[in-house]
Every structure is written in structure tokens, then in C-alpha cells.
PDB file of N, CA and C in Angstrom:
ATOM      1  N   MET A   1      35.257 -17.756   2.453  1.00 92.00           N
ATOM      2  CA  MET A   1      34.424 -18.036   1.278  1.00 92.00           C
ATOM      3  C   MET A   1      32.990 -17.545   1.484  1.00 92.00           C
ATOM      4  N   ILE A   2      32.463 -17.792   2.698  1.00 93.00           N
ATOM      5  CA  ILE A   2      31.091 -17.362   2.977  1.00 93.00           C
ATOM      6  C   ILE A   2      30.999 -15.840   2.946  1.00 93.00           C
ATOM      7  N   LEU A   3      32.031 -15.174   3.459  1.00 95.00           N
ATOM      8  CA  LEU A   3      32.027 -13.711   3.448  1.00 95.00           C
ATOM      9  C   LEU A   3      31.990 -13.172   2.022  1.00 95.00           C
ATOM     10  N   LEU A   4      32.710 -13.791   1.120  1.00 95.00           N
ATOM     11  CA  LEU A   4      32.678 -13.359  -0.285  1.00 95.00           C
ATOM     12  C   LEU A   4      31.299 -13.576  -0.903  1.00 95.00           C
ATOM     13  N   ILE A   5      30.673 -14.672  -0.536  1.00 96.00           N
ATOM     14  CA  ILE A   5      29.316 -14.943  -1.049  1.00 96.00           C
ATOM     15  C   ILE A   5      28.339 -13.873  -0.532  1.00 96.00           C
ATOM     16  N   VAL A   6      28.449 -13.530   0.760  1.00 96.00           N
ATOM     17  CA  VAL A   6      27.555 -12.517   1.334  1.00 96.00           C
ATOM     18  C   VAL A   6      27.793 -11.170   0.670  1.00 96.00           C
ATOM     19  N   ILE A   7      29.057 -10.813   0.474  1.00 96.00           N
ATOM     20  CA  ILE A   7      29.364  -9.542  -0.184  1.00 96.00           C
ATOM     21  C   ILE A   7      28.857  -9.544  -1.630  1.00 96.00           C
ATOM     22  N   GLY A   8      29.063 -10.632  -2.336  1.00 96.00           N
ATOM     23  CA  GLY A   8      28.587 -10.729  -3.723  1.00 96.00           C
ATOM     24  C   GLY A   8      27.069 -10.649  -3.813  1.00 96.00           C
ATOM     25  N   MET A   9      26.385 -11.320  -2.893  1.00 96.00           N
ATOM     26  CA  MET A   9      24.922 -11.281  -2.910  1.00 96.00           C
ATOM     27  C   MET A   9      24.407  -9.893  -2.545  1.00 96.00           C
ATOM     28  N   SER A  10      25.095  -9.228  -1.603  1.00 95.00           N
ATOM     29  CA  SER A  10      24.648  -7.877  -1.247  1.00 95.00           C
ATOM     30  C   SER A  10      24.859  -6.910  -2.404  1.00 95.00           C
ATOM     31  N   LEU A  11      25.956  -7.061  -3.123  1.00 94.00           N
ATOM     32  CA  LEU A  11      26.162  -6.214  -4.308  1.00 94.00           C
ATOM     33  C   LEU A  11      25.128  -6.520  -5.390  1.00 94.00           C
ATOM     34  N   ALA A  12      24.795  -7.795  -5.545  1.00 95.00           N
ATOM     35  CA  ALA A  12      23.824  -8.183  -6.570  1.00 95.00           C
ATOM     36  C   ALA A  12      22.440  -7.606  -6.282  1.00 95.00           C
ATOM     37  N   THR A  13      22.106  -7.438  -5.016  1.00 94.00           N
ATOM     38  CA  THR A  13      20.796  -6.852  -4.713  1.00 94.00           C
ATOM     39  C   THR A  13      20.860  -5.334  -4.591  1.00 94.00           C
ATOM     40  N   MET A  14      22.019  -4.795  -4.200  1.00 93.00           N
ATOM     41  CA  MET A  14      22.127  -3.351  -3.989  1.00 93.00           C
ATOM     42  C   MET A  14      22.238  -2.592  -5.311  1.00 93.00           C
ATOM     43  N   ILE A  15      22.983  -3.104  -6.247  1.00 92.00           N
ATOM     44  CA  ILE A  15      23.209  -2.376  -7.506  1.00 92.00           C
ATOM     45  C   ILE A  15      21.905  -2.124  -8.265  1.00 92.00           C
ATOM     46  N   PRO A  16      21.040  -3.126  -8.466  1.00 91.00           N
ATOM     47  CA  PRO A  16      19.781  -2.828  -9.179  1.00 91.00           C
ATOM     48  C   PRO A  16      18.878  -1.849  -8.442  1.00 91.00           C
ATOM     49  N   ARG A  17      19.065  -1.682  -7.139  1.00 90.00           N
ATOM     50  CA  ARG A  17      18.237  -0.723  -6.404  1.00 90.00           C
ATOM     51  C   ARG A  17      18.832   0.675  -6.419  1.00 90.00           C
ATOM     52  N   LEU A  18      20.145   0.777  -6.451  1.00 90.00           N
ATOM     53  CA  LEU A  18      20.777   2.087  -6.419  1.00 90.00           C
ATOM     54  C   LEU A  18      20.839   2.755  -7.788  1.00 90.00           C
ATOM     55  N   VAL A  19      20.997   1.988  -8.833  1.00 87.00           N
ATOM     56  CA  VAL A  19      21.129   2.564 -10.180  1.00 87.00           C
ATOM     57  C   VAL A  19      19.909   3.403 -10.557  1.00 87.00           C
ATOM     58  N   PRO A  20      18.674   2.932 -10.353  1.00 85.00           N
ATOM     59  CA  PRO A  20      17.524   3.782 -10.700  1.00 85.00           C
ATOM     60  C   PRO A  20      17.461   5.083  -9.905  1.00 85.00           C
ATOM     61  N   VAL A  21      17.979   5.084  -8.690  1.00 86.00           N
ATOM     62  CA  VAL A  21      17.950   6.312  -7.884  1.00 86.00           C
ATOM     63  C   VAL A  21      18.710   7.430  -8.587  1.00 86.00           C
ATOM     64  N   PHE A  22      19.813   7.097  -9.212  1.00 87.00           N
ATOM     65  CA  PHE A  22      20.618   8.112  -9.887  1.00 87.00           C
ATOM     66  C   PHE A  22      20.125   8.414 -11.296  1.00 87.00           C
ATOM     67  N   ILE A  23      19.377   7.499 -11.891  1.00 86.00           N
ATOM     68  CA  ILE A  23      18.928   7.682 -13.273  1.00 86.00           C
ATOM     69  C   ILE A  23      17.577   8.389 -13.343  1.00 86.00           C
ATOM     70  N   VAL A  24      16.668   8.097 -12.416  1.00 80.00           N
ATOM     71  CA  VAL A  24      15.288   8.592 -12.512  1.00 80.00           C
ATOM     72  C   VAL A  24      15.241  10.121 -12.483  1.00 80.00           C
ATOM     73  N   ASP A  25      16.129  10.763 -11.723  1.00 80.00           N
ATOM     74  CA  ASP A  25      16.113  12.229 -11.674  1.00 80.00           C
ATOM     75  C   ASP A  25      16.423  12.861 -13.021  1.00 80.00           C
ATOM     76  N   ARG A  26      17.149  12.168 -13.856  1.00 85.00           N
ATOM     77  CA  ARG A  26      17.530  12.732 -15.156  1.00 85.00           C
ATOM     78  C   ARG A  26      16.509  12.437 -16.252  1.00 85.00           C
ATOM     79  N   LEU A  27      15.613  11.514 -16.010  1.00 85.00           N
ATOM     80  CA  LEU A  27      14.607  11.165 -17.010  1.00 85.00           C
ATOM     81  C   LEU A  27      13.389  12.068 -16.863  1.00 85.00           C
ATOM     82  N   GLU A  28      12.771  12.363 -17.994  1.00 88.00           N
ATOM     83  CA  GLU A  28      11.532  13.122 -17.972  1.00 88.00           C
ATOM     84  C   GLU A  28      10.459  12.284 -18.657  1.00 88.00           C
ATOM     85  N   PHE A  29       9.472  11.896 -17.871  1.00 88.00           N
ATOM     86  CA  PHE A  29       8.423  11.030 -18.391  1.00 88.00           C
ATOM     87  C   PHE A  29       7.293  11.856 -18.974  1.00 88.00           C
ATOM     88  N   ARG A  30       6.516  11.220 -19.804  1.00 93.00           N
ATOM     89  CA  ARG A  30       5.320  11.870 -20.351  1.00 93.00           C
ATOM     90  C   ARG A  30       4.283  12.006 -19.234  1.00 93.00           C
ATOM     91  N   PRO A  31       3.381  12.981 -19.352  1.00 94.00           N
ATOM     92  CA  PRO A  31       2.404  13.211 -18.266  1.00 94.00           C
ATOM     93  C   PRO A  31       1.546  11.991 -17.950  1.00 94.00           C
ATOM     94  N   TRP A  32       1.112  11.240 -18.986  1.00 96.00           N
ATOM     95  CA  TRP A  32       0.275  10.073 -18.717  1.00 96.00           C
ATOM     96  C   TRP A  32       1.048   9.021 -17.948  1.00 96.00           C
ATOM     97  N   LEU A  33       2.355   8.910 -18.200  1.00 93.00           N
ATOM     98  CA  LEU A  33       3.170   7.937 -17.479  1.00 93.00           C
ATOM     99  C   LEU A  33       3.379   8.377 -16.031  1.00 93.00           C
ATOM    100  N   ASN A  34       3.535   9.676 -15.810  1.00 91.00           N
ATOM    101  CA  ASN A  34       3.646  10.180 -14.438  1.00 91.00           C
ATOM    102  C   ASN A  34       2.376   9.909 -13.648  1.00 91.00           C
ATOM    103  N   ARG A  35       1.198  10.118 -14.280  1.00 94.00           N
ATOM    104  CA  ARG A  35      -0.060   9.830 -13.587  1.00 94.00           C
ATOM    105  C   ARG A  35      -0.177   8.355 -13.262  1.00 94.00           C
ATOM    106  N   TRP A  36       0.243   7.511 -14.232  1.00 94.00           N
ATOM    107  CA  TRP A  36       0.186   6.066 -14.034  1.00 94.00           C
ATOM    108  C   TRP A  36       1.137   5.634 -12.915  1.00 94.00           C
ATOM    109  N   LEU A  37       2.325   6.186 -12.893  1.00 90.00           N
ATOM    110  CA  LEU A  37       3.280   5.851 -11.843  1.00 90.00           C
ATOM    111  C   LEU A  37       2.809   6.348 -10.481  1.00 90.00           C
ATOM    112  N   ALA A  38       2.118   7.485 -10.454  1.00 92.00           N
ATOM    113  CA  ALA A  38       1.616   8.012  -9.188  1.00 92.00           C
ATOM    114  C   ALA A  38       0.508   7.139  -8.606  1.00 92.00           C
ATOM    115  N   ALA A  39      -0.182   6.375  -9.452  1.00 93.00           N
ATOM    116  CA  ALA A  39      -1.268   5.520  -8.975  1.00 93.00           C
ATOM    117  C   ALA A  39      -0.773   4.186  -8.430  1.00 93.00           C
ATOM    118  N   ILE A  40       0.465   3.837  -8.688  1.00 93.00           N
ATOM    119  CA  ILE A  40       0.980   2.530  -8.273  1.00 93.00           C
ATOM    120  C   ILE A  40       0.944   2.332  -6.755  1.00 93.00           C
ATOM    121  N   PRO A  41       1.361   3.300  -5.925  1.00 92.00           N
ATOM    122  CA  PRO A  41       1.283   3.049  -4.474  1.00 92.00           C
ATOM    123  C   PRO A  41      -0.129   2.767  -3.989  1.00 92.00           C
ATOM    124  N   TYR A  42      -1.114   3.469  -4.528  1.00 89.00           N
ATOM    125  CA  TYR A  42      -2.490   3.235  -4.097  1.00 89.00           C
ATOM    126  C   TYR A  42      -2.977   1.861  -4.532  1.00 89.00           C
ATOM    127  N   ALA A  43      -2.615   1.464  -5.742  1.00 92.00           N
ATOM    128  CA  ALA A  43      -3.017   0.146  -6.221  1.00 92.00           C
ATOM    129  C   ALA A  43      -2.344  -0.953  -5.404  1.00 92.00           C
ATOM    130  N   ALA A  44      -1.071  -0.769  -5.098  1.00 92.00           N
ATOM    131  CA  ALA A  44      -0.362  -1.776  -4.305  1.00 92.00           C
ATOM    132  C   ALA A  44      -0.945  -1.862  -2.902  1.00 92.00           C
ATOM    133  N   LEU A  45      -1.246  -0.717  -2.314  1.00 89.00           N
ATOM    134  CA  LEU A  45      -1.839  -0.714  -0.978  1.00 89.00           C
ATOM    135  C   LEU A  45      -3.200  -1.402  -0.984  1.00 89.00           C
ATOM    136  N   GLY A  46      -4.005  -1.122  -1.992  1.00 87.00           N
ATOM    137  CA  GLY A  46      -5.306  -1.783  -2.108  1.00 87.00           C
ATOM    138  C   GLY A  46      -5.161  -3.282  -2.288  1.00 87.00           C
ATOM    139  N   ALA A  47      -4.194  -3.702  -3.095  1.00 91.00           N
ATOM    140  CA  ALA A  47      -3.977  -5.123  -3.319  1.00 91.00           C
ATOM    141  C   ALA A  47      -3.486  -5.818  -2.053  1.00 91.00           C
ATOM    142  N   LEU A  48      -2.763  -5.093  -1.219  1.00 91.00           N
ATOM    143  CA  LEU A  48      -2.284  -5.692   0.025  1.00 91.00           C
ATOM    144  C   LEU A  48      -3.379  -5.752   1.087  1.00 91.00           C
ATOM    145  N   ILE A  49      -4.257  -4.748   1.111  1.00 88.00           N
ATOM    146  CA  ILE A  49      -5.255  -4.661   2.173  1.00 88.00           C
ATOM    147  C   ILE A  49      -6.505  -5.474   1.870  1.00 88.00           C
ATOM    148  N   PHE A  50      -6.965  -5.458   0.624  1.00 87.00           N
ATOM    149  CA  PHE A  50      -8.274  -6.036   0.319  1.00 87.00           C
ATOM    150  C   PHE A  50      -8.399  -7.521   0.673  1.00 87.00           C
ATOM    151  N   PRO A  51      -7.413  -8.376   0.370  1.00 88.00           N
ATOM    152  CA  PRO A  51      -7.574  -9.781   0.783  1.00 88.00           C
ATOM    153  C   PRO A  51      -7.707  -9.940   2.291  1.00 88.00           C
ATOM    154  N   GLY A  52      -7.016  -9.104   3.060  1.00 88.00           N
ATOM    155  CA  GLY A  52      -7.135  -9.172   4.514  1.00 88.00           C
ATOM    156  C   GLY A  52      -8.508  -8.770   4.999  1.00 88.00           C
ATOM    157  N   ILE A  53      -9.140  -7.841   4.288  1.00 88.00           N
ATOM    158  CA  ILE A  53     -10.494  -7.406   4.660  1.00 88.00           C
ATOM    159  C   ILE A  53     -11.474  -8.574   4.562  1.00 88.00           C
ATOM    160  N   LEU A  54     -11.296  -9.421   3.568  1.00 86.00           N
ATOM    161  CA  LEU A  54     -12.230 -10.529   3.375  1.00 86.00           C
ATOM    162  C   LEU A  54     -12.113 -11.588   4.467  1.00 86.00           C
ATOM    163  N   PHE A  55     -10.977 -11.626   5.156  1.00 87.00           N
ATOM    164  CA  PHE A  55     -10.771 -12.682   6.139  1.00 87.00           C
ATOM    165  C   PHE A  55     -10.651 -12.149   7.567  1.00 87.00           C
ATOM    166  N   VAL A  56     -11.216 -10.951   7.829  1.00 84.00           N
ATOM    167  CA  VAL A  56     -11.195 -10.431   9.196  1.00 84.00           C
ATOM    168  C   VAL A  56     -11.942 -11.388  10.113  1.00 84.00           C
ATOM    169  N   ARG A  57     -13.129 -11.754   9.689  1.00 83.00           N
ATOM    170  CA  ARG A  57     -13.897 -12.782  10.399  1.00 83.00           C
ATOM    171  C   ARG A  57     -14.209 -13.866   9.371  1.00 83.00           C
ATOM    172  N   GLU A  58     -13.617 -15.020   9.575  1.00 82.00           N
ATOM    173  CA  GLU A  58     -13.758 -16.080   8.567  1.00 82.00           C
ATOM    174  C   GLU A  58     -15.199 -16.523   8.409  1.00 82.00           C
ATOM    175  N   SER A  59     -15.992 -16.425   9.497  1.00 83.00           N
ATOM    176  CA  SER A  59     -17.383 -16.863   9.402  1.00 83.00           C
ATOM    177  C   SER A  59     -18.257 -15.834   8.694  1.00 83.00           C
ATOM    178  N   SER A  60     -17.803 -14.569   8.643  1.00 83.00           N
ATOM    179  CA  SER A  60     -18.622 -13.515   8.052  1.00 83.00           C
ATOM    180  C   SER A  60     -17.752 -12.534   7.275  1.00 83.00           C
ATOM    181  N   PRO A  61     -17.470 -12.814   6.006  1.00 85.00           N
ATOM    182  CA  PRO A  61     -16.650 -11.882   5.224  1.00 85.00           C
ATOM    183  C   PRO A  61     -17.351 -10.546   4.984  1.00 85.00           C
ATOM    184  N   VAL A  62     -18.670 -10.515   5.144  1.00 89.00           N
ATOM    185  CA  VAL A  62     -19.411  -9.261   4.968  1.00 89.00           C
ATOM    186  C   VAL A  62     -18.990  -8.246   6.026  1.00 89.00           C
ATOM    187  N   ALA A  63     -18.653  -8.722   7.232  1.00 89.00           N
ATOM    188  CA  ALA A  63     -18.234  -7.814   8.302  1.00 89.00           C
ATOM    189  C   ALA A  63     -16.977  -7.052   7.890  1.00 89.00           C
ATOM    190  N   GLY A  64     -16.013  -7.743   7.305  1.00 89.00           N
ATOM    191  CA  GLY A  64     -14.791  -7.077   6.862  1.00 89.00           C
ATOM    192  C   GLY A  64     -15.051  -6.078   5.746  1.00 89.00           C
ATOM    193  N   ILE A  65     -15.937  -6.454   4.835  1.00 90.00           N
ATOM    194  CA  ILE A  65     -16.276  -5.547   3.731  1.00 90.00           C
ATOM    195  C   ILE A  65     -16.952  -4.292   4.271  1.00 90.00           C
ATOM    196  N   LEU A  66     -17.874  -4.475   5.237  1.00 92.00           N
ATOM    197  CA  LEU A  66     -18.529  -3.305   5.844  1.00 92.00           C
ATOM    198  C   LEU A  66     -17.525  -2.435   6.591  1.00 92.00           C
ATOM    199  N   GLY A  67     -16.579  -3.059   7.276  1.00 91.00           N
ATOM    200  CA  GLY A  67     -15.538  -2.289   7.951  1.00 91.00           C
ATOM    201  C   GLY A  67     -14.695  -1.504   6.961  1.00 91.00           C
ATOM    202  N   GLY A  68     -14.381  -2.109   5.830  1.00 90.00           N
ATOM    203  CA  GLY A  68     -13.633  -1.406   4.792  1.00 90.00           C
ATOM    204  C   GLY A  68     -14.421  -0.260   4.199  1.00 90.00           C
ATOM    205  N   LEU A  69     -15.719  -0.488   4.004  1.00 92.00           N
ATOM    206  CA  LEU A  69     -16.570   0.594   3.479  1.00 92.00           C
ATOM    207  C   LEU A  69     -16.702   1.734   4.487  1.00 92.00           C
ATOM    208  N   PHE A  70     -16.739   1.377   5.790  1.00 93.00           N
ATOM    209  CA  PHE A  70     -16.798   2.426   6.816  1.00 93.00           C
ATOM    210  C   PHE A  70     -15.515   3.255   6.796  1.00 93.00           C
ATOM    211  N   ALA A  71     -14.367   2.593   6.637  1.00 92.00           N
ATOM    212  CA  ALA A  71     -13.096   3.322   6.531  1.00 92.00           C
ATOM    213  C   ALA A  71     -13.079   4.193   5.278  1.00 92.00           C
ATOM    214  N   LEU A  72     -13.635   3.674   4.186  1.00 91.00           N
ATOM    215  CA  LEU A  72     -13.719   4.461   2.956  1.00 91.00           C
ATOM    216  C   LEU A  72     -14.598   5.691   3.169  1.00 91.00           C
ATOM    217  N   LEU A  73     -15.719   5.502   3.870  1.00 95.00           N
ATOM    218  CA  LEU A  73     -16.614   6.621   4.159  1.00 95.00           C
ATOM    219  C   LEU A  73     -15.899   7.687   4.995  1.00 95.00           C
ATOM    220  N   LEU A  74     -15.149   7.250   6.007  1.00 94.00           N
ATOM    221  CA  LEU A  74     -14.410   8.213   6.833  1.00 94.00           C
ATOM    222  C   LEU A  74     -13.343   8.934   6.014  1.00 94.00           C
ATOM    223  N   SER A  75     -12.735   8.222   5.068  1.00 93.00           N
ATOM    224  CA  SER A  75     -11.690   8.859   4.257  1.00 93.00           C
ATOM    225  C   SER A  75     -12.266   9.915   3.322  1.00 93.00           C
ATOM    226  N   LEU A  76     -13.549   9.769   2.954  1.00 95.00           N
ATOM    227  CA  LEU A  76     -14.173  10.773   2.094  1.00 95.00           C
ATOM    228  C   LEU A  76     -14.288  12.127   2.808  1.00 95.00           C
ATOM    229  N   PHE A  77     -14.300  12.092   4.149  1.00 94.00           N
ATOM    230  CA  PHE A  77     -14.335  13.340   4.923  1.00 94.00           C
ATOM    231  C   PHE A  77     -12.940  13.904   5.141  1.00 94.00           C
ATOM    232  N   ARG A  78     -11.948  13.269   4.529  1.00 93.00           N
ATOM    233  CA  ARG A  78     -10.542  13.704   4.608  1.00 93.00           C
ATOM    234  C   ARG A  78     -10.053  13.806   6.046  1.00 93.00           C
ATOM    235  N   LEU A  79     -10.427  12.785   6.828  1.00 93.00           N
ATOM    236  CA  LEU A  79      -9.951  12.727   8.207  1.00 93.00           C
ATOM    237  C   LEU A  79      -8.513  12.251   8.228  1.00 93.00           C
ATOM    238  N   ASN A  80      -7.874  12.446   9.343  1.00 93.00           N
ATOM    239  CA  ASN A  80      -6.522  11.943   9.535  1.00 93.00           C
ATOM    240  C   ASN A  80      -6.538  10.416   9.456  1.00 93.00           C
ATOM    241  N   ILE A  81      -5.470   9.834   8.942  1.00 91.00           N
ATOM    242  CA  ILE A  81      -5.413   8.377   8.759  1.00 91.00           C
ATOM    243  C   ILE A  81      -5.555   7.647  10.082  1.00 91.00           C
ATOM    244  N   VAL A  82      -5.035   8.231  11.147  1.00 95.00           N
ATOM    245  CA  VAL A  82      -5.149   7.599  12.466  1.00 95.00           C
ATOM    246  C   VAL A  82      -6.614   7.535  12.886  1.00 95.00           C
ATOM    247  N   LEU A  83      -7.356   8.606  12.637  1.00 95.00           N
ATOM    248  CA  LEU A  83      -8.781   8.604  12.983  1.00 95.00           C
ATOM    249  C   LEU A  83      -9.551   7.596  12.138  1.00 95.00           C
ATOM    250  N   ILE A  84      -9.167   7.445  10.890  1.00 93.00           N
ATOM    251  CA  ILE A  84      -9.833   6.466  10.023  1.00 93.00           C
ATOM    252  C   ILE A  84      -9.590   5.053  10.535  1.00 93.00           C
ATOM    253  N   VAL A  85      -8.358   4.761  10.904  1.00 92.00           N
ATOM    254  CA  VAL A  85      -8.034   3.420  11.419  1.00 92.00           C
ATOM    255  C   VAL A  85      -8.780   3.178  12.725  1.00 92.00           C
ATOM    256  N   ILE A  86      -8.779   4.160  13.624  1.00 95.00           N
ATOM    257  CA  ILE A  86      -9.486   3.999  14.899  1.00 95.00           C
ATOM    258  C   ILE A  86     -10.991   3.831  14.657  1.00 95.00           C
ATOM    259  N   GLY A  87     -11.550   4.596  13.712  1.00 94.00           N
ATOM    260  CA  GLY A  87     -12.960   4.463  13.394  1.00 94.00           C
ATOM    261  C   GLY A  87     -13.297   3.086  12.855  1.00 94.00           C
ATOM    262  N   ALA A  88     -12.446   2.549  11.981  1.00 91.00           N
ATOM    263  CA  ALA A  88     -12.692   1.219  11.425  1.00 91.00           C
ATOM    264  C   ALA A  88     -12.565   0.150  12.508  1.00 91.00           C
ATOM    265  N   ILE A  89     -11.604   0.333  13.419  1.00 92.00           N
ATOM    266  CA  ILE A  89     -11.454  -0.631  14.515  1.00 92.00           C
ATOM    267  C   ILE A  89     -12.687  -0.599  15.412  1.00 92.00           C
ATOM    268  N   LEU A  90     -13.161   0.602  15.733  1.00 94.00           N
ATOM    269  CA  LEU A  90     -14.361   0.713  16.572  1.00 94.00           C
ATOM    270  C   LEU A  90     -15.577   0.122  15.873  1.00 94.00           C
ATOM    271  N   PHE A  91     -15.677   0.350  14.559  1.00 92.00           N
ATOM    272  CA  PHE A  91     -16.795  -0.236  13.808  1.00 92.00           C
ATOM    273  C   PHE A  91     -16.759  -1.753  13.922  1.00 92.00           C
ATOM    274  N   MET A  92     -15.587  -2.334  13.729  1.00 90.00           N
ATOM    275  CA  MET A  92     -15.490  -3.795  13.784  1.00 90.00           C
ATOM    276  C   MET A  92     -15.702  -4.312  15.203  1.00 90.00           C
ATOM    277  N   TYR A  93     -15.310  -3.503  16.201  1.00 90.00           N
ATOM    278  CA  TYR A  93     -15.492  -3.925  17.594  1.00 90.00           C
ATOM    279  C   TYR A  93     -16.977  -3.994  17.932  1.00 90.00           C
ATOM    280  N   PHE A  94     -17.727  -3.001  17.490  1.00 91.00           N
ATOM    281  CA  PHE A  94     -19.150  -2.957  17.837  1.00 91.00           C
ATOM    282  C   PHE A  94     -20.039  -3.680  16.826  1.00 91.00           C
ATOM    283  N   TYR A  95     -19.478  -4.111  15.713  1.00 87.00           N
ATOM    284  CA  TYR A  95     -20.282  -4.851  14.726  1.00 87.00           C
ATOM    285  C   TYR A  95     -20.601  -6.224  15.309  1.00 87.00           C
ATOM    286  N   PRO A  96     -21.852  -6.634  15.227  1.00 85.00           N
ATOM    287  CA  PRO A  96     -22.206  -7.929  15.829  1.00 85.00           C
ATOM    288  C   PRO A  96     -21.479  -9.086  15.143  1.00 85.00           C
ATOM    289  N   ALA A  97     -20.985  -9.986  15.971  1.00 72.00           N
ATOM    290  CA  ALA A  97     -20.213 -11.125  15.453  1.00 72.00           C
ATOM    291  C   ALA A  97     -21.077 -12.157  14.789  1.00 72.00           C
TER     292      ALA A  97
END
């Protein structure tokens, strides 16, 4: 009985994820919708990262904001993401507590 429940639950979660994979290639969206869809990963990433920036140091949320701005500054130079992360870590390491 438990095996049937596991199989049923896996099908219930797998089908809604697999169906769009086969359908999206056949759909043609309007250009404004494509631009909007292309912005979703960046918005989601920002929404995931920004709250963490505020709580890097609970006593000083300004430190996290400055670290985020330093990473933003490094990204404007189109550096590799690894260098940006290392730069932000070094900034936070040397920023006075």
C-alpha cells in the first residue's frame, strides 16, 4: 500500500513538471512576454539573496548592504562570478565589525 502511495505521489509531482517541457517548445510567446520571462531568474535570485544580505551581521545590517553594493560594483566590471564572490567575502572580512 505504501509503495502505491509513493508511486502515486511521484506521478502527481512528475506529470506537472514534465508536461510543460514538451509544450513550451511548441509555443511562441510575444516579445514582451519573452523579456518578462527572461527577467524571472534574476528577480528570484535577488529575492533569495537580499534578505540574507540584511542579516549577515545582526548588529550591523549596513555591513551586509555595503558588501552587496561592493559585489554589485564588481559585477559592473563584468568580472567572473567567482571573483565577485571572493571580492565580496574579502570586503566583509576586512570590514570593521
